[in-house]
Coordinates of C-alpha atoms in Angstrom, one line a residue:
Chain A
D1 CA 42.0 84.9 -58.5
A2 CA 45.4 86.5 -58.8
G3 CA 46.1 85.0 -62.2
V4 CA 49.5 83.7 -63.2
I5 CA 52.3 85.5 -61.3
Q6 CA 55.8 86.0 -62.7
S7 CA 58.9 87.5 -61.3
P8 CA 60.9 89.5 -61.9
R9 CA 59.0 91.7 -64.4
H10 CA 62.2 93.1 -65.8
E11 CA 65.7 91.7 -65.7
V12 CA 68.9 93.3 -67.1
T13 CA 72.0 91.2 -66.9
E14 CA 75.4 90.9 -68.5
M15 CA 76.4 88.1 -70.9
G16 CA 77.6 85.0 -69.0
Q17 CA 75.5 85.6 -65.9
E18 CA 72.9 83.1 -64.7
V19 CA 69.2 84.2 -64.9
T20 CA 66.3 82.6 -63.1
L21 CA 62.7 83.4 -64.0
R22 CA 59.9 82.4 -61.7
C23 CA 56.3 81.6 -62.2
K24 CA 53.3 80.8 -59.9
P25 CA 50.4 79.3 -61.9
I26 CA 46.7 79.8 -61.2
S27 CA 45.7 77.6 -58.3
G28 CA 44.1 74.4 -59.5
H29 CA 45.7 74.5 -62.9
N30 CA 47.7 71.4 -63.6
S31 CA 49.4 72.4 -66.9
L32 CA 52.1 75.0 -67.1
F33 CA 53.9 76.4 -70.1
W34 CA 57.0 78.6 -70.7
Y35 CA 57.0 80.7 -73.8
R36 CA 59.5 83.2 -75.3
Q37 CA 58.4 86.1 -77.5
T38 CA 60.6 88.1 -79.9
M39 CA 59.9 90.3 -82.8
M40 CA 61.6 88.0 -85.2
R41 CA 60.1 84.7 -84.1
G42 CA 56.9 85.6 -82.3
L43 CA 55.6 83.5 -79.5
E44 CA 57.3 80.1 -79.1
L45 CA 56.6 77.3 -76.7
L46 CA 59.8 76.4 -74.8
I47 CA 58.5 73.6 -72.4
Y48 CA 55.2 72.2 -71.1
F49 CA 54.6 70.6 -67.7
N50 CA 51.6 68.4 -66.8
N51 CA 51.1 67.6 -63.1
N52 CA 54.7 69.0 -62.4
V53 CA 56.3 66.6 -64.9
P54 CA 58.0 67.9 -68.1
I55 CA 56.1 66.5 -71.0
D56 CA 57.5 68.4 -74.0
D57 CA 60.8 70.3 -73.9
S58 CA 61.4 70.2 -77.6
G59 CA 61.2 74.0 -77.8
M60 CA 64.1 74.6 -75.3
P61 CA 66.8 76.2 -77.5
E62 CA 69.8 74.5 -76.0
D63 CA 71.4 73.1 -72.9
R64 CA 71.9 76.6 -71.5
F65 CA 68.1 76.6 -70.8
S66 CA 66.6 74.5 -68.0
A67 CA 63.2 74.4 -66.3
K68 CA 61.9 72.9 -63.2
M69 CA 58.5 72.5 -61.4
P70 CA 59.2 71.3 -57.9
N71 CA 55.5 71.6 -56.9
A72 CA 52.1 72.5 -58.3
S73 CA 52.5 76.2 -57.4
F74 CA 56.0 77.1 -58.6
S75 CA 58.2 76.8 -61.6
T76 CA 61.5 78.2 -62.7
L77 CA 63.2 78.8 -66.0
K78 CA 67.0 79.2 -65.8
I79 CA 69.4 80.4 -68.4
Q80 CA 73.1 79.7 -67.6
P81 CA 75.2 81.3 -69.1
S82 CA 73.0 84.0 -70.6
E83 CA 73.8 85.5 -74.1
P84 CA 72.5 88.6 -75.8
R85 CA 70.4 86.6 -78.2
D86 CA 68.4 85.4 -75.2
S87 CA 66.9 88.9 -74.8
A88 CA 63.1 88.5 -75.1
V89 CA 59.9 88.5 -73.1
Y90 CA 59.4 85.2 -71.3
F91 CA 55.8 84.3 -70.5
C92 CA 54.5 81.6 -68.2
A93 CA 51.0 80.3 -68.8
S94 CA 48.8 77.8 -67.1
S95 CA 45.6 75.8 -67.8
L96 CA 43.6 72.9 -66.8
A97 CA 45.0 69.8 -68.5
R98 CA 41.7 68.9 -70.2
L99 CA 41.5 72.4 -71.6
S100 CA 45.2 72.9 -72.4
Y101 CA 44.4 75.0 -75.5
E102 CA 42.8 77.7 -73.2
Q103 CA 46.0 79.0 -71.6
Y104 CA 46.1 81.9 -69.2
F105 CA 49.3 84.0 -69.5
G106 CA 51.3 85.8 -66.9
P107 CA 52.5 89.4 -67.4
G108 CA 55.9 88.2 -68.7
T109 CA 59.5 88.9 -67.7
R110 CA 61.4 91.2 -70.1
L111 CA 64.9 90.0 -70.2
T112 CA 67.8 92.1 -71.6
V113 CA 71.2 90.5 -71.8
T114 CA 74.0 93.0 -72.6
Chain B
E1 CA 56.8 72.3 -89.7
D2 CA 53.5 73.9 -88.7
K3 CA 53.0 77.4 -89.9
V4 CA 50.6 80.2 -89.0
V5 CA 50.6 83.4 -91.0
Q6 CA 48.7 86.5 -90.1
S7 CA 47.9 89.5 -92.2
P8 CA 48.1 92.4 -92.3
L9 CA 51.1 92.8 -90.0
S10 CA 49.8 96.2 -88.8
L11 CA 46.7 98.3 -89.4
V12 CA 45.7 101.8 -88.5
V13 CA 42.0 102.8 -88.4
H14 CA 39.7 105.5 -87.0
E15 CA 37.2 104.9 -84.2
G16 CA 34.0 103.5 -85.6
D17 CA 35.6 101.6 -88.5
T18 CA 35.2 97.9 -89.0
V19 CA 38.3 95.8 -89.4
T20 CA 39.0 92.3 -90.6
L21 CA 42.1 90.4 -89.5
N22 CA 43.3 87.3 -91.3
C23 CA 44.9 84.1 -90.2
S24 CA 46.0 81.2 -92.5
Y25 CA 47.6 78.0 -91.4
E26 CA 49.4 74.9 -92.6
V27 CA 49.5 72.3 -89.8
T28 CA 49.5 68.6 -89.4
N29 CA 46.4 67.2 -87.6
F30 CA 44.5 70.4 -87.0
R31 CA 42.5 70.4 -83.8
S32 CA 41.4 74.0 -83.2
L33 CA 42.2 77.7 -83.9
L34 CA 42.4 80.3 -81.2
W35 CA 42.5 84.1 -81.1
Y36 CA 44.2 86.1 -78.4
K37 CA 44.4 89.8 -77.7
Q38 CA 47.7 91.1 -76.5
E39 CA 47.8 94.6 -75.0
K40 CA 50.9 95.8 -73.3
K41 CA 51.3 92.7 -71.3
A42 CA 50.1 89.1 -71.6
P43 CA 47.9 87.6 -74.3
T44 CA 44.3 87.1 -73.2
F45 CA 42.1 84.4 -74.7
L46 CA 39.3 85.6 -77.1
F47 CA 37.9 82.6 -79.0
M48 CA 38.4 79.0 -79.9
L49 CA 37.1 77.6 -83.2
T50 CA 36.9 74.0 -84.2
S51 CA 34.2 73.8 -86.8
S52 CA 34.0 75.5 -90.2
G53 CA 31.3 78.0 -90.8
I54 CA 30.1 78.5 -87.2
E55 CA 30.6 82.1 -86.1
K56 CA 31.8 82.8 -82.6
K57 CA 30.7 86.2 -81.3
S58 CA 31.5 88.3 -78.3
G59 CA 30.2 91.8 -78.3
R60 CA 31.7 93.7 -81.3
L61 CA 34.2 90.8 -82.0
S62 CA 33.4 87.8 -84.1
S63 CA 35.4 85.1 -85.8
I64 CA 34.8 82.3 -88.2
L65 CA 36.9 79.4 -89.5
D66 CA 37.2 77.8 -92.9
K67 CA 38.8 74.4 -92.6
K68 CA 38.7 73.7 -96.3
E69 CA 40.6 76.9 -97.2
L70 CA 42.7 76.8 -94.0
F71 CA 42.0 80.2 -92.7
S72 CA 40.1 82.3 -90.1
I73 CA 39.1 85.9 -89.8
L74 CA 38.5 88.1 -86.8
N75 CA 36.1 91.0 -87.3
I76 CA 35.8 94.0 -85.0
T77 CA 32.9 96.3 -85.7
A78 CA 32.6 99.9 -84.4
T79 CA 36.2 99.9 -83.3
Q80 CA 37.2 101.8 -80.1
T81 CA 40.6 103.0 -79.0
G82 CA 40.6 100.3 -76.4
D83 CA 40.7 97.7 -79.2
S84 CA 44.3 98.8 -80.0
A85 CA 46.4 95.8 -79.4
V86 CA 48.3 92.9 -81.1
Y87 CA 45.9 90.2 -82.1
L88 CA 47.4 86.7 -82.1
C89 CA 46.2 83.7 -84.0
A90 CA 47.3 80.3 -82.7
V91 CA 46.6 76.8 -83.9
N92 CA 46.4 73.7 -81.8
S93 CA 47.6 70.7 -83.8
G94 CA 49.2 67.3 -83.6
G95 CA 48.4 64.5 -81.2
S96 CA 48.0 66.7 -78.1
N97 CA 45.6 69.4 -77.0
Y98 CA 48.3 71.7 -75.6
K99 CA 50.7 72.6 -78.4
L100 CA 49.9 76.0 -79.9
T101 CA 51.7 77.4 -82.9
F102 CA 51.3 81.2 -82.9
G103 CA 51.4 83.6 -85.7
K104 CA 53.4 86.8 -85.4
G105 CA 50.3 88.9 -84.8
T106 CA 48.5 91.9 -86.3
L107 CA 49.1 95.2 -84.6
L108 CA 45.9 97.2 -84.6
T109 CA 45.9 100.9 -83.8
V110 CA 42.6 102.7 -83.4
N111 CA 42.9 106.4 -83.5
P112 CA 40.2 108.7 -82.0

């Protein structure tokens, strides 16, 4: 099993640009999570999908952030326009819905906005 | 707001030492507590605890939960340099089984 796959692994962009992060969950997992990790705030849940449907987006910081899951094997997190305070490591995780506490994390995307 | 606090924030030990990492929590409708190990990349799942007083063990790592005092400890015996990582504690709470509130982690460094 390839595990959760994320791309790109690193992204450096200028303030105001659009950023799209990508995630492929583990095959067969029907829950998908996007997290953000910073030194100040630790690991925070941004959004949770179950069977491709967004269930909880209460952690999405503001309208500049959006996430989609068009099918069971792909999800995107978009930031438009990006700001320096968005700099963080963004993790995607997946799980079986009935075991949603046991989440498998991808390697993360380190985003730097200058 | 749910809160998970880990201590110490960082710890430096020598190979062979035993360490204890602490996690306390204040959450609504506690369901379970989880420990993750984060090396350079992604957190990896270690343990899930739901009942007080029952120790979970995996090799040199063990963990126990106290639901009355609202804390958990993670013990690592005979530490090795490969144990160097950030150890994250997370609590699943509320009406769902997916929402995890993470602590900020304990950075453990094991020197040879």
